[in-house]
PDB file of C-alpha atoms in Angstrom:
ATOM      1  CA  MET A   1      88.398  45.787  65.876  1.00 87.00           C
ATOM      2  CA  LYS A   2      90.762  48.535  64.668  1.00 94.00           C
ATOM      3  CA  HIS A   3      91.421  49.299  61.003  1.00 96.00           C
ATOM      4  CA  LYS A   4      94.635  50.933  59.870  1.00 98.00           C
ATOM      5  CA  ILE A   5      94.573  53.384  57.000  1.00 98.00           C
ATOM      6  CA  LEU A   6      96.684  52.351  53.977  1.00 98.00           C
ATOM      7  CA  LYS A   7      96.050  55.345  51.741  1.00 98.00           C
ATOM      8  CA  VAL A   8      93.948  58.454  51.197  1.00 98.00           C
ATOM      9  CA  TRP A   9      93.285  60.180  47.906  1.00 98.00           C
ATOM     10  CA  VAL A  10      90.990  62.760  46.290  1.00 98.00           C
ATOM     11  CA  ASP A  11      89.410  63.181  42.911  1.00 97.00           C
ATOM     12  CA  ASP A  12      87.221  66.008  41.640  1.00 96.00           C
ATOM     13  CA  VAL A  13      84.201  65.121  43.794  1.00 97.00           C
ATOM     14  CA  LYS A  14      85.265  62.946  46.756  1.00 98.00           C
ATOM     15  CA  VAL A  15      87.927  62.141  49.324  1.00 98.00           C
ATOM     16  CA  TYR A  16      88.620  58.388  49.801  1.00 98.00           C
ATOM     17  CA  ALA A  17      90.316  56.273  52.405  1.00 98.00           C
ATOM     18  CA  LEU A  18      91.382  52.635  52.225  1.00 98.00           C
ATOM     19  CA  THR A  19      92.357  50.376  55.103  1.00 98.00           C
ATOM     20  CA  ILE A  20      95.016  47.682  54.969  1.00 98.00           C
ATOM     21  CA  ASP A  21      92.210  45.127  55.302  1.00 96.00           C
ATOM     22  CA  GLY A  22      90.435  46.406  52.204  1.00 97.00           C
ATOM     23  CA  LEU A  23      87.644  48.616  53.670  1.00 97.00           C
ATOM     24  CA  GLU A  24      87.038  51.767  51.632  1.00 98.00           C
ATOM     25  CA  ALA A  25      85.022  54.797  52.570  1.00 98.00           C
ATOM     26  CA  SER A  26      84.471  58.162  50.906  1.00 97.00           C
ATOM     27  CA  TYR A  27      82.844  61.533  51.409  1.00 95.00           C
ATOM     28  CA  GLU A  28      81.577  63.851  48.714  1.00 96.00           C
ATOM     29  CA  PHE A  29      83.034  67.365  48.892  1.00 97.00           C
ATOM     30  CA  GLU A  30      79.438  68.653  48.521  1.00 96.00           C
ATOM     31  CA  ARG A  31      78.810  67.694  52.142  1.00 95.00           C
ATOM     32  CA  TRP A  32      81.459  70.034  53.492  1.00 95.00           C
ATOM     33  CA  PRO A  33      81.187  73.714  52.564  1.00 97.00           C
ATOM     34  CA  LEU A  34      84.919  74.470  52.836  1.00 97.00           C
ATOM     35  CA  LEU A  35      85.900  71.457  50.745  1.00 97.00           C
ATOM     36  CA  LYS A  36      83.089  72.138  48.223  1.00 97.00           C
ATOM     37  CA  SER A  37      84.401  75.686  47.592  1.00 98.00           C
ATOM     38  CA  ALA A  38      88.125  74.696  47.728  1.00 98.00           C
ATOM     39  CA  THR A  39      90.260  74.592  44.614  1.00 98.00           C
ATOM     40  CA  LYS A  40      91.675  71.337  43.283  1.00 97.00           C
ATOM     41  CA  LYS A  41      95.098  72.386  44.535  1.00 98.00           C
ATOM     42  CA  GLN A  42      93.696  73.075  48.044  1.00 98.00           C
ATOM     43  CA  ARG A  43      91.910  69.700  48.126  1.00 98.00           C
ATOM     44  CA  GLU A  44      95.047  67.881  47.075  1.00 98.00           C
ATOM     45  CA  ASN A  45      97.109  69.550  49.819  1.00 98.00           C
ATOM     46  CA  PHE A  46      96.248  67.449  52.854  1.00 98.00           C
ATOM     47  CA  TYR A  47      98.136  65.513  55.462  1.00 98.00           C
ATOM     48  CA  LEU A  48      97.189  62.579  57.672  1.00 98.00           C
ATOM     49  CA  SER A  49      97.189  62.449  61.426  1.00 97.00           C
ATOM     50  CA  TYR A  50      96.485  59.505  63.672  1.00 97.00           C
ATOM     51  CA  LEU A  51      92.726  60.230  63.691  1.00 96.00           C
ATOM     52  CA  GLY A  52      92.036  61.826  60.335  1.00 97.00           C
ATOM     53  CA  ILE A  53      92.740  64.088  57.377  1.00 98.00           C
ATOM     54  CA  HIS A  54      93.631  67.835  57.605  1.00 98.00           C
ATOM     55  CA  TRP A  55      93.599  70.398  54.826  1.00 98.00           C
ATOM     56  CA  PRO A  56      95.821  73.264  56.060  1.00 98.00           C
ATOM     57  CA  ASP A  57      94.918  75.717  53.252  1.00 98.00           C
ATOM     58  CA  ILE A  58      91.318  75.715  54.310  1.00 98.00           C
ATOM     59  CA  ASN A  59      91.601  74.587  57.930  1.00 98.00           C
ATOM     60  CA  GLU A  60      89.266  71.596  57.507  1.00 98.00           C
ATOM     61  CA  ASP A  61      89.437  68.228  59.258  1.00 97.00           C
ATOM     62  CA  LEU A  62      87.676  64.919  58.698  1.00 97.00           C
ATOM     63  CA  SER A  63      87.967  61.960  61.037  1.00 96.00           C
ATOM     64  CA  PHE A  64      88.570  58.469  59.737  1.00 97.00           C
ATOM     65  CA  GLU A  65      86.191  57.001  62.211  1.00 96.00           C
ATOM     66  CA  GLY A  66      83.439  59.364  61.070  1.00 95.00           C
ATOM     67  CA  MET A  67      84.011  58.455  57.459  1.00 96.00           C
ATOM     68  CA  PHE A  68      83.907  54.746  58.082  1.00 97.00           C
ATOM     69  CA  HIS A  69      80.998  55.018  60.493  1.00 96.00           C
ATOM     70  CA  ASP A  70      79.036  57.000  57.939  1.00 95.00           C
ATOM     71  CA  ALA A  71      79.724  54.245  55.395  1.00 95.00           C
ATOM     72  CA  GLY A  72      78.444  51.647  57.890  1.00 94.00           C
ATOM     73  CA  LEU A  73      81.880  50.046  58.313  1.00 95.00           C
ATOM     74  CA  CYS A  74      82.603  50.742  61.991  1.00 92.00           C
ATOM     75  CA  SER A  75      81.055  52.003  65.211  1.00 91.00           C
ATOM     76  CA  ILE A  76      81.784  55.300  66.939  1.00 91.00           C
ATOM     77  CA  THR A  77      84.020  54.882  69.924  1.00 91.00           C
ATOM     78  CA  ASN A  78      84.961  57.059  72.930  1.00 90.00           C
ATOM     79  CA  THR A  79      88.522  57.271  71.726  1.00 89.00           C
ATOM     80  CA  GLU A  80      87.689  57.820  68.051  1.00 86.00           C
ATOM     81  CA  ASP A  81      90.478  55.504  66.887  1.00 91.00           C
ATOM     82  CA  SER A  82      88.734  52.443  65.546  1.00 95.00           C
ATOM     83  CA  VAL A  83      90.154  53.628  62.171  1.00 96.00           C
ATOM     84  CA  TYR A  84      93.543  55.201  62.379  1.00 97.00           C
ATOM     85  CA  TYR A  85      96.696  56.148  60.454  1.00 97.00           C
ATOM     86  CA  SER A  86     100.231  55.340  61.509  1.00 95.00           C
ATOM     87  CA  ILE A  87     103.490  55.384  59.583  1.00 84.00           C
TER      88      ILE A  87
END
């Protein structure tokens, strides 16, 4: 089953992703050195690709499938698109 991302947002300690079917996953910035040391402005400056989140100011990427797999909400696939973003 595939899950389409509805929205992504950040707060002071985590990045969150929500699918259109209501699944929500998050990562603490503490787990990623570049995100941990980034400023609030740098953390808020991200864009979404088909497979994940990119922060251009710090050149960091997180995959949606990795986030949702880590939360126990999906399996890792060969194509890494069990969770995806599309306009």
